[in-house]
């Protein structure tokens, strides 16, 4: 029974990958569509990374700090050393992970919403540091960044899409393997009951810091990918809503699952783009807020649990 | 150092601290009774500020007389939020409360932007030109009024919590929910009341914010609210005196630290402004406090 379900999930995953590979062939090289999909892929990595930290019971409200640190690190290294963005993205992720461990050190002993506050505060502090170091970061105006694929190459957006897709798949597979490993089990045990986990011999601080490092690493990668797509970076990457989007995506899709953040990002991006095409910007965000509230109240396991819920209803 | 400037900054900090205190006490009350954190508390401040703006713009009556109207409105909104949003998820986990508040923040901010546009607005209180001299410093009359009103509200609130039956019932519910309910206290009504009172205090803060000539826009609520959280963590969950002390300290520190830093580097001949760091001071204090004591300064019994 269980392996059946596992099989279905694997098939759904492979099927969505095939669809993702085929999209440019079906719709042609549509600049708008591919741009939306690229940003969606960035946020799939970002949400999955946030979700990995949430898996350990640590709900961060300031992940934009890592997103921005990854972006700025990669941008500055690419500019000053002239390295290719594909190399500097890794550096962005690693530096974000380093800062993640430092921030994690202050967070490991904190309760849920204390941790939320502290991470939120760190995002604001990092934002201020960045704008104040204007000789390095360009201050409020930001700095131009090398594009991932040079615009001069014909159909560059197509190549960019496939590179992003490849990186996303690799990131998701790594995150999946981590959650299925001993580390993932330890993190879940800590979330369920810290004291019991400790009694089972799990080194809580070590695993919580590890979760912070891994989550910050992938968030930094996502941030770097986004700015190398846009071609510029400003302190707006530290915006409060940049911290909140992965939370919205993960919850609406399904917390603590691999498919949740992916499904949530895809569905909400789709809804958002449709609403936006009708000119409904503020209405769209109000709607997304309402959906979030309704999901927390009525569907706490997110959209991934919808099929089971419907099945249970029909049986009754 | 110039004593006059120093005292002036101190008075400014006192004024800023009043807003934090009003928000923090409301949050503390809700947390005490329901053990729930409403991160969307700042959005109540924002809506109250808008309500004050619109009533004043259309009626032009004395802005201080508008406060009771705004208070009633916001108390009603607070009850709605409690009934529709927080009651259904009570006891399902702390993360859910945080996520639900995020949803509320999105709804309120963008509803406000939709209805009233994202522009910043402000009003001119009829007293905005008048200043009063206290000792060696001169302050706008509205600032003095705000400090006085906040302290009157704090005293009334204190008497209400300590001397009236309802106040005692609320304290009982926050000390031990089950025991209070066994003693015949309707704890669900206390939940509702705590939200109504918390929103009331946020409403007063929002109105006073507007009257003192500050700007309002749909996104202005998050930062004061998050600082109010810092205040209750620093001051201790559920501790009203703690919130007052921490709120005043934060208000003053925010205004005085950049000034002190500037004077300090000036000694070495460096000219540098630290005003950009103002919003980070609350979090520096918060992080330092939590690193030393993960439960907050007075937070022994909390949670």
Coordinates of C-alpha atoms in Angstrom, one line a residue:
Chain A
X1 CA 0.0 0.0 0.0
X2 CA 2.6 2.4 1.1
X3 CA 5.0 1.5 -1.7
X4 CA 2.1 2.0 -4.2
X5 CA 1.7 5.5 -3.0
X6 CA 5.4 6.1 -3.2
X7 CA 5.3 4.9 -6.8
X8 CA 2.5 7.2 -7.7
X9 CA 4.4 10.1 -6.2
X10 CA 7.5 9.2 -8.1
X11 CA 5.5 9.0 -11.3
X12 CA 3.8 12.4 -10.7
X13 CA 7.3 13.9 -10.1
X14 CA 8.7 12.4 -13.3
X15 CA 5.6 13.4 -15.3
X16 CA 5.9 17.1 -14.1
X17 CA 9.5 17.0 -15.1
X18 CA 8.6 15.9 -18.6
X19 CA 6.0 18.6 -18.8
X20 CA 8.5 21.2 -17.6
X21 CA 11.0 20.0 -20.3
X22 CA 8.3 20.1 -23.0
X23 CA 6.8 23.5 -22.2
X24 CA 9.1 25.5 -24.5
X25 CA 8.5 23.0 -27.3
X26 CA 4.7 23.3 -27.0
X27 CA 4.5 27.1 -26.5
X28 CA 7.5 28.1 -28.5
X29 CA 10.0 30.6 -27.2
X30 CA 7.6 32.8 -25.3
X31 CA 9.7 35.4 -23.4
X32 CA 6.9 36.2 -20.9
X33 CA 6.1 32.6 -20.2
X34 CA 9.7 31.6 -19.8
X35 CA 10.4 34.5 -17.5
X36 CA 7.5 33.6 -15.3
X37 CA 8.7 29.9 -15.2
X38 CA 12.2 30.9 -14.4
X39 CA 11.1 33.0 -11.4
X40 CA 8.8 30.1 -10.4
X41 CA 11.8 27.7 -10.5
X42 CA 13.8 30.1 -8.3
X43 CA 11.0 30.2 -5.8
X44 CA 10.6 26.4 -5.9
X45 CA 14.2 26.1 -4.6
X46 CA 13.6 28.9 -2.1
X47 CA 10.4 27.5 -0.7
X48 CA 11.8 24.0 -0.5
X49 CA 14.8 25.4 1.4
X50 CA 12.5 27.3 3.8
X51 CA 10.4 24.1 4.2
X52 CA 13.5 22.1 5.2
X53 CA 14.1 24.5 8.1
X54 CA 10.5 24.3 9.1
X55 CA 10.8 20.5 9.1
X56 CA 13.0 20.9 12.2
X57 CA 10.3 23.0 13.8
X58 CA 12.0 26.3 13.1
X59 CA 9.7 28.7 11.2
X60 CA 11.8 31.5 9.9
X61 CA 10.2 34.9 9.2
X62 CA 13.4 36.4 7.7
X63 CA 14.7 34.1 5.0
X64 CA 15.1 37.1 2.7
X65 CA 18.3 37.7 4.6
X66 CA 19.8 34.5 3.1
X67 CA 18.2 35.2 -0.3
X68 CA 19.8 38.6 -0.4
X69 CA 23.2 37.5 1.0
X70 CA 23.4 34.8 -1.7
X71 CA 22.5 37.4 -4.3
X72 CA 24.9 40.1 -3.2
X73 CA 27.8 37.7 -2.6
X74 CA 27.5 36.1 -6.0
X75 CA 27.0 39.5 -7.7
X76 CA 30.0 41.1 -6.1
X77 CA 32.3 38.1 -6.6
X78 CA 31.3 37.8 -10.2
X79 CA 32.0 41.5 -10.8
X80 CA 35.3 41.8 -9.0
X81 CA 36.9 38.5 -9.9
X82 CA 35.2 38.1 -13.3
X83 CA 34.1 34.6 -12.6
X84 CA 31.2 32.9 -14.3
X85 CA 27.8 33.2 -12.5
X86 CA 27.5 29.4 -12.3
X87 CA 30.6 29.4 -10.1
X88 CA 29.7 32.5 -8.0
X89 CA 26.2 31.2 -7.3
X90 CA 27.8 28.4 -5.3
X91 CA 29.9 31.0 -3.4
X92 CA 26.7 32.9 -2.7
X93 CA 25.1 29.7 -1.3
X94 CA 28.1 28.9 0.8
X95 CA 28.4 32.4 2.3
X96 CA 24.6 32.4 3.0
X97 CA 25.1 29.0 4.8
X98 CA 27.9 30.5 6.9
X99 CA 25.8 33.4 7.9
X100 CA 22.9 30.9 8.4
X101 CA 25.0 29.0 11.0
X102 CA 25.8 32.3 12.8
X103 CA 22.1 33.3 12.9
X104 CA 21.2 29.8 13.8
X105 CA 23.5 29.9 16.8
X106 CA 21.3 32.6 18.4
X107 CA 18.1 30.7 17.4
X108 CA 18.6 27.1 18.4
X109 CA 17.4 27.6 21.9
X110 CA 14.4 29.7 21.1
X111 CA 10.7 28.9 20.9
X112 CA 8.7 29.1 17.7
X113 CA 7.7 32.7 17.7
X114 CA 10.8 34.1 19.4
X115 CA 12.7 32.5 16.6
X116 CA 10.3 34.1 14.1
X117 CA 11.0 37.5 15.6
X118 CA 14.8 37.1 15.7
X119 CA 15.0 35.9 12.1
X120 CA 12.7 38.8 11.1
X121 CA 15.1 41.1 12.9
X122 CA 18.2 39.7 11.3
X123 CA 16.6 40.3 7.9
X124 CA 16.2 44.0 8.8
X125 CA 19.7 44.2 10.2
X126 CA 21.3 42.6 7.1
X127 CA 19.2 45.0 5.0
X128 CA 20.6 48.0 6.9
X129 CA 24.2 46.7 6.7
X130 CA 23.9 46.2 3.0
X131 CA 22.5 49.7 2.3
X132 CA 25.2 51.3 4.6
X133 CA 28.1 49.5 2.8
X134 CA 27.3 51.5 -0.3
X135 CA 30.9 51.4 -1.6
X136 CA 30.5 47.7 -2.0
X137 CA 26.8 47.2 -2.7
X138 CA 25.8 50.4 -4.4
X139 CA 23.5 51.4 -1.5
X140 CA 19.9 51.9 -2.3
X141 CA 20.5 52.0 -6.1
X142 CA 22.1 48.5 -6.2
X143 CA 24.5 47.3 -8.7
X144 CA 24.3 45.7 -12.2
X145 CA 24.9 42.0 -12.3
X146 CA 26.2 39.6 -14.9
X147 CA 23.4 37.6 -16.6
X148 CA 23.5 33.9 -16.2
X149 CA 23.4 33.5 -20.0
X150 CA 24.6 36.5 -22.0
X151 CA 21.7 38.3 -23.8
X152 CA 23.8 38.4 -27.0
X153 CA 23.3 34.6 -27.5
X154 CA 20.2 34.0 -29.6
X155 CA 17.3 32.5 -27.6
X156 CA 19.3 33.0 -24.4
X157 CA 16.1 32.8 -22.4
X158 CA 15.6 29.2 -23.6
X159 CA 19.0 28.1 -22.4
X160 CA 18.5 30.0 -19.1
X161 CA 15.2 28.1 -18.6
X162 CA 16.9 24.7 -19.0
X163 CA 19.8 25.6 -16.8
X164 CA 17.4 26.8 -14.1
X165 CA 15.4 23.6 -14.5
X166 CA 18.5 21.5 -14.1
X167 CA 19.6 23.3 -11.0
X168 CA 16.1 23.1 -9.5
X169 CA 15.9 19.4 -10.1
X170 CA 19.3 18.8 -8.6
X171 CA 18.4 21.0 -5.6
X172 CA 15.1 19.2 -5.1
X173 CA 16.7 15.7 -5.3
X174 CA 19.4 16.7 -2.8
X175 CA 16.7 18.1 -0.4
X176 CA 14.7 15.0 -0.9
X177 CA 17.6 12.7 -0.1
X178 CA 18.4 14.8 3.0
X179 CA 14.8 14.5 4.3
X180 CA 14.8 10.8 3.7
X181 CA 18.2 10.3 5.4
X182 CA 19.0 10.1 9.1
X183 CA 19.3 13.9 9.2
X184 CA 15.7 14.3 8.0
X185 CA 14.4 11.8 10.5
X186 CA 16.3 13.5 13.3
X187 CA 14.9 16.9 12.3
X188 CA 11.4 15.5 12.3
X189 CA 11.9 13.9 15.7
X190 CA 13.1 17.3 17.0
X191 CA 10.0 19.0 15.6
X192 CA 7.6 16.5 17.1
X193 CA 9.2 16.5 20.6
X194 CA 12.5 18.1 21.4
X195 CA 12.8 16.5 24.8
X196 CA 12.1 12.9 23.5
X197 CA 14.5 13.5 20.6
X198 CA 17.2 14.5 23.1
X199 CA 16.5 11.4 25.2
X200 CA 16.9 9.3 22.0
X201 CA 20.5 10.6 21.8
X202 CA 19.9 13.1 19.0
X203 CA 22.3 16.1 19.3
X204 CA 19.6 18.8 18.9
X205 CA 21.9 21.8 18.5
X206 CA 24.0 20.1 15.9
X207 CA 21.0 19.1 13.8
X208 CA 19.2 22.4 14.1
X209 CA 22.3 24.2 13.0
X210 CA 22.7 21.8 10.1
X211 CA 19.1 22.5 9.1
X212 CA 19.9 26.3 9.2
X213 CA 23.1 25.8 7.1
X214 CA 21.4 23.6 4.4
X215 CA 18.3 25.8 4.2
X216 CA 20.4 29.0 4.0
X217 CA 22.6 27.4 1.4
X218 CA 19.8 26.6 -1.0
X219 CA 18.1 30.0 -0.2
X220 CA 21.3 31.7 -1.1
X221 CA 21.5 29.8 -4.3
X222 CA 17.9 30.8 -5.2
X223 CA 18.7 34.4 -4.4
X224 CA 21.8 34.3 -6.6
X225 CA 19.9 32.7 -9.5
X226 CA 17.2 35.3 -9.3
X227 CA 19.5 38.3 -9.5
X228 CA 21.6 36.7 -12.3
X229 CA 18.4 36.3 -14.2
X230 CA 17.3 39.9 -13.6
X231 CA 20.7 41.4 -14.3
X232 CA 20.7 43.8 -11.3
X233 CA 20.4 43.7 -7.5
X234 CA 19.0 46.2 -5.1
X235 CA 18.2 46.0 -1.3
X236 CA 14.7 45.1 -2.3
X237 CA 15.8 41.5 -2.3
X238 CA 15.6 41.8 1.5
X239 CA 11.9 42.9 1.4
X240 CA 9.5 41.6 4.0
X241 CA 7.4 40.0 1.3
X242 CA 10.5 38.1 0.0
X243 CA 10.6 36.5 3.4
X244 CA 6.9 35.7 3.4
X245 CA 6.4 34.2 -0.1
X246 CA 8.2 30.9 0.6
X247 CA 6.0 30.5 3.7
X248 CA 2.8 31.1 1.7
X249 CA 4.0 28.7 -1.0
X250 CA 4.9 26.0 1.4
X251 CA 1.8 26.2 3.5
X252 CA -0.6 26.3 0.6
X253 CA 1.2 23.4 -1.0
X254 CA 1.7 21.3 2.2
X255 CA 4.2 21.8 5.0
X256 CA 7.0 19.3 5.7
X257 CA 6.5 17.5 2.3
X258 CA 8.7 17.6 -0.8
X259 CA 5.8 18.1 -3.2
X260 CA 4.2 20.8 -1.1
X261 CA 6.4 23.8 -1.7
X262 CA 6.6 22.8 -5.4
X263 CA 2.9 22.5 -5.8
X264 CA 2.2 25.6 -3.8
X265 CA 4.6 27.7 -5.8
X266 CA 3.2 26.4 -9.1
X267 CA -0.4 26.9 -8.2
X268 CA 0.0 30.3 -6.5
X269 CA 2.2 31.6 -9.3
X270 CA -0.4 30.5 -11.8
X271 CA -3.3 32.1 -9.9
X272 CA -1.2 35.3 -9.4
X273 CA -0.3 35.6 -13.1
X274 CA -3.9 35.1 -14.2
X275 CA -5.2 37.7 -11.8
X276 CA -2.4 40.0 -12.8
X277 CA -3.2 39.7 -16.5
X278 CA -6.7 41.1 -15.5
X279 CA -5.0 44.0 -13.8
X280 CA -6.0 42.7 -10.3
X281 CA -2.8 43.3 -8.3
X282 CA -4.0 44.3 -4.8
X283 CA -7.1 42.1 -5.2
X284 CA -4.8 39.2 -6.1
X285 CA -2.7 39.6 -2.9
X286 CA -5.9 39.9 -0.8
X287 CA -7.2 36.7 -2.4
X288 CA -3.9 34.9 -1.7
X289 CA -4.0 36.1 1.9
X290 CA -7.5 34.8 2.3
X291 CA -6.6 31.5 0.7
X292 CA -3.7 31.2 3.2
X293 CA -6.0 31.8 6.1
X294 CA -8.6 29.3 4.8
X295 CA -5.9 26.7 4.2
X296 CA -4.5 27.1 7.7
X297 CA -8.0 26.6 9.2
X298 CA -9.5 24.0 6.9
X299 CA -6.6 22.3 5.1
X300 CA -3.7 22.4 7.5
X301 CA -1.8 19.8 5.4
X302 CA -2.0 21.9 2.3
X303 CA -3.1 21.2 -1.3
X304 CA -1.1 17.9 -1.5
X305 CA -3.6 16.5 1.1
X306 CA -6.6 17.5 -1.0
X307 CA -7.0 14.2 -3.0
X308 CA -7.0 12.2 0.3
X309 CA -9.4 14.6 1.9
X310 CA -11.8 14.3 -1.1
X311 CA -11.5 10.6 -1.1
X312 CA -12.3 10.5 2.6
X313 CA -15.4 12.6 2.0
X314 CA -16.6 10.5 -0.9
X315 CA -16.3 7.3 1.2
X316 CA -18.6 8.8 3.9
Chain B
X1 CA 27.3 67.1 25.3
X2 CA 24.5 69.6 24.8
X3 CA 22.0 68.8 27.6
X4 CA 19.1 70.6 25.8
X5 CA 19.5 68.4 22.8
X6 CA 19.8 65.3 25.0
X7 CA 16.6 66.1 26.8
X8 CA 14.8 66.8 23.6
X9 CA 15.8 63.4 22.2
X10 CA 14.7 61.8 25.5
X11 CA 11.3 63.4 25.1
X12 CA 11.0 62.2 21.5
X13 CA 11.9 58.7 22.7
X14 CA 9.2 59.0 25.4
X15 CA 6.7 59.8 22.7
X16 CA 7.8 56.9 20.4
X17 CA 7.8 54.6 23.4
X18 CA 4.1 55.4 24.1
X19 CA 3.1 54.0 20.8
X20 CA 5.1 50.8 21.5
X21 CA 3.7 50.5 25.0
X22 CA 0.1 50.7 23.7
X23 CA 0.7 48.0 21.1
X24 CA 2.8 45.8 23.4
X25 CA 0.2 45.8 26.2
X26 CA -2.5 44.8 23.8
X27 CA -0.4 42.0 22.5
X28 CA 0.6 40.9 25.9
X29 CA -3.1 40.8 27.0
X30 CA -4.0 38.6 24.0
X31 CA -1.0 36.4 24.6
X32 CA -1.7 36.1 28.3
X33 CA -5.3 34.9 27.9
X34 CA -5.2 32.9 24.6
X35 CA -1.5 32.1 24.3
X36 CA -1.8 33.3 20.8
X37 CA 0.5 35.7 18.9
X38 CA -1.2 38.0 16.4
X39 CA 1.6 39.2 14.1
X40 CA -1.1 41.3 12.3
X41 CA -1.5 43.6 15.3
X42 CA 0.3 46.4 13.5
X43 CA -2.3 46.2 10.7
X44 CA -4.9 47.2 13.4
X45 CA -2.7 50.2 14.1
X46 CA -2.7 51.0 10.4
X47 CA -6.4 50.7 10.0
X48 CA -7.1 52.8 13.1
X49 CA -4.8 55.5 11.6
X50 CA -6.7 55.4 8.3
X51 CA -10.0 55.5 10.2
X52 CA -8.8 58.6 12.1
X53 CA -7.6 60.2 8.8
X54 CA -11.0 59.7 7.0
X55 CA -13.2 60.7 9.9
X56 CA -11.1 63.8 10.4
X57 CA -10.9 64.7 6.7
X58 CA -14.7 64.5 6.3
X59 CA -15.9 65.9 9.6
X60 CA -13.0 68.2 10.7
X61 CA -14.1 67.8 14.3
X62 CA -11.4 67.9 17.0
X63 CA -9.2 64.8 16.2
X64 CA -9.1 63.8 19.9
X65 CA -12.8 63.4 19.9
X66 CA -12.5 60.9 17.0
X67 CA -10.6 58.4 19.2
X68 CA -13.7 56.8 20.8
X69 CA -15.3 56.2 17.4
X70 CA -12.2 54.6 16.1
X71 CA -11.9 52.5 19.3
X72 CA -15.4 51.1 18.9
X73 CA -14.7 50.2 15.3
X74 CA -11.5 48.5 16.0
X75 CA -12.9 46.6 19.0
X76 CA -15.5 45.2 16.7
X77 CA -12.8 44.2 14.1
X78 CA -10.8 42.6 16.9
X79 CA -13.7 40.4 17.9
X80 CA -14.3 39.4 14.3
X81 CA -10.6 38.4 13.9
X82 CA -10.8 36.3 17.1
X83 CA -14.0 34.6 16.2
X84 CA -13.3 33.9 12.5
X85 CA -9.6 33.3 12.5
X86 CA -8.0 32.5 15.8
X87 CA -10.7 30.5 17.5
X88 CA -10.8 27.7 14.9
X89 CA -7.1 27.1 15.1
X90 CA -6.7 27.4 18.9
X91 CA -4.4 24.7 20.2
X92 CA -3.3 23.4 16.8
X93 CA 0.3 24.6 17.1
X94 CA 2.3 27.7 17.3
X95 CA 3.4 27.7 13.7
X96 CA -0.2 27.8 12.5
X97 CA -0.9 31.1 14.5
X98 CA 2.2 32.7 12.8
X99 CA 1.0 31.6 9.4
X100 CA -2.5 32.7 9.9
X101 CA -1.3 36.2 11.0
X102 CA 0.7 36.4 7.8
X103 CA -2.5 35.8 5.9
X104 CA -4.2 38.5 7.8
X105 CA -1.3 40.9 7.2
X106 CA -1.6 40.3 3.4
X107 CA -5.3 40.8 3.5
X108 CA -5.4 44.0 5.5
X109 CA -2.4 45.7 3.8
X110 CA -3.6 45.1 0.3
X111 CA -7.2 45.8 1.1
X112 CA -6.0 49.1 2.4
X113 CA -3.9 49.7 -0.7
X114 CA -6.9 48.7 -2.8
X115 CA -9.3 51.0 -1.1
X116 CA -7.1 54.0 -0.3
X117 CA -4.2 53.6 -2.7
X118 CA -0.6 53.1 -1.5
X119 CA 0.1 56.8 -1.1
X120 CA 1.2 58.1 2.3
X121 CA -1.2 60.4 4.0
X122 CA -1.2 62.6 7.0
X123 CA -3.4 65.2 8.8
X124 CA -2.7 68.5 10.4
X125 CA -4.0 68.6 13.9
X126 CA -5.5 72.0 14.9
X127 CA -2.8 72.2 17.6
X128 CA 0.1 71.3 15.4
X129 CA 1.5 74.9 15.5
X130 CA 1.4 75.1 19.3
X131 CA 4.4 74.1 21.4
X132 CA 4.8 74.0 25.2
X133 CA 8.0 74.6 27.1
X134 CA 8.9 72.2 29.9
X135 CA 12.0 73.2 31.6
X136 CA 14.6 73.8 29.0
X137 CA 12.9 71.9 26.2
X138 CA 10.1 72.8 23.8
X139 CA 7.8 70.1 22.6
X140 CA 4.7 70.2 20.3
X141 CA 1.5 70.2 22.3
X142 CA 0.3 67.1 20.6
X143 CA 3.3 65.1 21.8
X144 CA 2.7 66.1 25.3
X145 CA -1.0 65.2 24.9
X146 CA -0.1 61.8 23.6
X147 CA 2.3 61.1 26.5
X148 CA -0.4 62.2 29.0
X149 CA -3.2 60.2 27.3
X150 CA -1.1 57.1 27.2
X151 CA -0.4 57.3 30.9
X152 CA -4.1 57.9 31.8
X153 CA -4.9 54.9 29.7
X154 CA -2.3 52.8 31.5
X155 CA -3.7 53.8 34.9
X156 CA -7.3 53.0 33.8
X157 CA -6.1 49.7 32.4
X158 CA -4.3 48.8 35.5
X159 CA -7.3 49.6 37.7
X160 CA -9.5 47.7 35.4
X161 CA -7.3 44.6 35.5
X162 CA -6.8 44.7 39.3
X163 CA -10.1 46.0 40.7
X164 CA -13.0 44.9 38.5
X165 CA -14.5 41.5 38.4
X166 CA -13.9 41.2 34.6
X167 CA -10.3 42.3 35.0
X168 CA -9.8 39.6 37.7
X169 CA -11.5 37.0 35.5
X170 CA -9.1 37.9 32.6
X171 CA -6.1 37.6 34.8
X172 CA -7.4 34.3 36.2
X173 CA -7.9 33.0 32.6
X174 CA -4.3 34.0 31.7
X175 CA -2.9 32.3 34.8
X176 CA -4.6 29.0 34.4
X177 CA -7.2 28.5 31.7
X178 CA -8.6 25.2 33.0
X179 CA -8.8 26.3 36.6
X180 CA -10.5 29.6 35.6
X181 CA -13.0 27.7 33.6
X182 CA -13.8 25.4 36.5
X183 CA -14.3 28.5 38.7
X184 CA -17.2 29.5 36.4
X185 CA -15.3 31.9 34.2
X186 CA -16.4 31.9 30.6
X187 CA -12.9 31.6 29.1
X188 CA -14.1 31.9 25.5
X189 CA -15.7 35.2 26.4
X190 CA -12.4 36.3 28.0
X191 CA -10.6 35.4 24.6
X192 CA -13.0 37.7 22.8
X193 CA -12.6 40.4 25.4
X194 CA -8.8 40.2 25.3
X195 CA -8.9 40.7 21.5
X196 CA -11.4 43.5 21.8
X197 CA -9.2 45.3 24.4
X198 CA -6.0 44.6 22.5
X199 CA -7.5 46.1 19.4
X200 CA -8.8 49.0 21.4
X201 CA -5.2 49.8 22.6
X202 CA -3.9 49.5 19.0
X203 CA -6.7 51.8 17.9
X204 CA -5.7 54.4 20.4
X205 CA -2.1 54.1 19.3
X206 CA -3.1 54.4 15.6
X207 CA -5.2 57.5 16.3
X208 CA -2.5 59.2 18.3
X209 CA 0.1 58.3 15.7
X210 CA -2.1 60.1 13.1
X211 CA -2.9 63.1 15.2
X212 CA 0.8 63.7 16.0
X213 CA 1.3 64.3 12.3
X214 CA 2.9 61.0 11.3
X215 CA 2.4 59.4 7.9
X216 CA 0.1 56.5 7.3
X217 CA 0.3 54.1 4.3
X218 CA -0.9 50.5 4.0
X219 CA 2.5 49.0 4.9
X220 CA 3.4 51.1 7.9
X221 CA 2.0 48.7 10.5
X222 CA 4.5 45.9 10.3
X223 CA 7.6 47.6 11.8
X224 CA 5.9 49.1 14.9
X225 CA 4.1 45.8 15.6
X226 CA 7.3 43.8 15.3
X227 CA 9.0 46.2 17.6
X228 CA 6.1 45.8 20.0
X229 CA 6.8 42.1 20.0
X230 CA 10.4 42.8 20.7
X231 CA 9.2 44.9 23.6
X232 CA 7.1 42.2 25.2
X233 CA 9.8 39.6 24.7
X234 CA 12.4 41.9 26.3
X235 CA 9.9 43.0 29.1
X236 CA 8.6 39.5 29.6
X237 CA 5.5 37.7 28.3
X238 CA 2.4 38.7 30.2
X239 CA 4.2 41.3 32.3
X240 CA 2.5 44.8 32.0
X241 CA 5.2 46.7 34.0
X242 CA 7.8 44.9 32.0
X243 CA 6.2 46.1 28.8
X244 CA 6.1 49.7 30.0
X245 CA 9.7 49.7 31.0
X246 CA 10.8 48.0 27.8
X247 CA 8.7 50.2 25.6
X248 CA 10.0 53.4 27.1
X249 CA 13.6 52.0 27.0
X250 CA 13.2 51.1 23.3
X251 CA 11.7 54.4 22.4
X252 CA 14.5 56.3 24.1
X253 CA 17.3 54.0 22.9
X254 CA 16.1 54.2 19.3
X255 CA 16.4 58.0 19.4
X256 CA 19.5 58.3 21.6
X257 CA 21.8 55.6 20.3
X258 CA 22.3 57.0 16.8
X259 CA 22.9 60.4 18.4
X260 CA 25.4 59.0 20.9
X261 CA 27.2 57.0 18.1
X262 CA 27.4 60.1 16.0
X263 CA 28.9 62.1 18.9
X264 CA 31.3 59.2 19.6
X265 CA 32.8 59.0 16.1
X266 CA 32.9 62.8 16.0
X267 CA 35.5 62.6 18.7
X268 CA 37.8 60.9 16.3
X269 CA 37.0 63.5 13.6
X270 CA 34.7 61.2 11.6
X271 CA 31.5 62.6 10.4
X272 CA 28.9 59.8 10.0
X273 CA 25.2 59.5 10.4
X274 CA 23.6 56.5 12.2
X275 CA 20.0 57.3 11.7
X276 CA 19.7 54.4 9.2
X277 CA 20.3 52.1 12.1
X278 CA 17.3 53.3 14.1
X279 CA 15.0 50.4 13.0
X280 CA 17.6 47.8 13.8
X281 CA 18.1 48.8 17.5
X282 CA 15.1 46.9 18.7
X283 CA 16.4 43.7 17.1
X284 CA 19.9 44.2 18.5
X285 CA 18.5 44.5 22.0
X286 CA 16.1 41.6 21.3
X287 CA 18.9 39.3 20.1
X288 CA 21.2 40.2 22.9
X289 CA 18.4 39.6 25.5
X290 CA 17.5 36.3 23.9
X291 CA 21.1 35.1 23.6
X292 CA 21.5 35.6 27.4
X293 CA 18.0 34.4 28.3
X294 CA 16.1 32.4 25.7
X295 CA 12.8 33.0 27.6
X296 CA 13.1 36.8 27.9
X297 CA 14.1 38.9 30.9
X298 CA 11.1 38.2 33.1
X299 CA 9.7 35.3 31.1
X300 CA 10.0 32.5 33.6
X301 CA 6.4 31.2 33.5
X302 CA 5.6 32.2 30.0
X303 CA 4.6 29.2 27.9

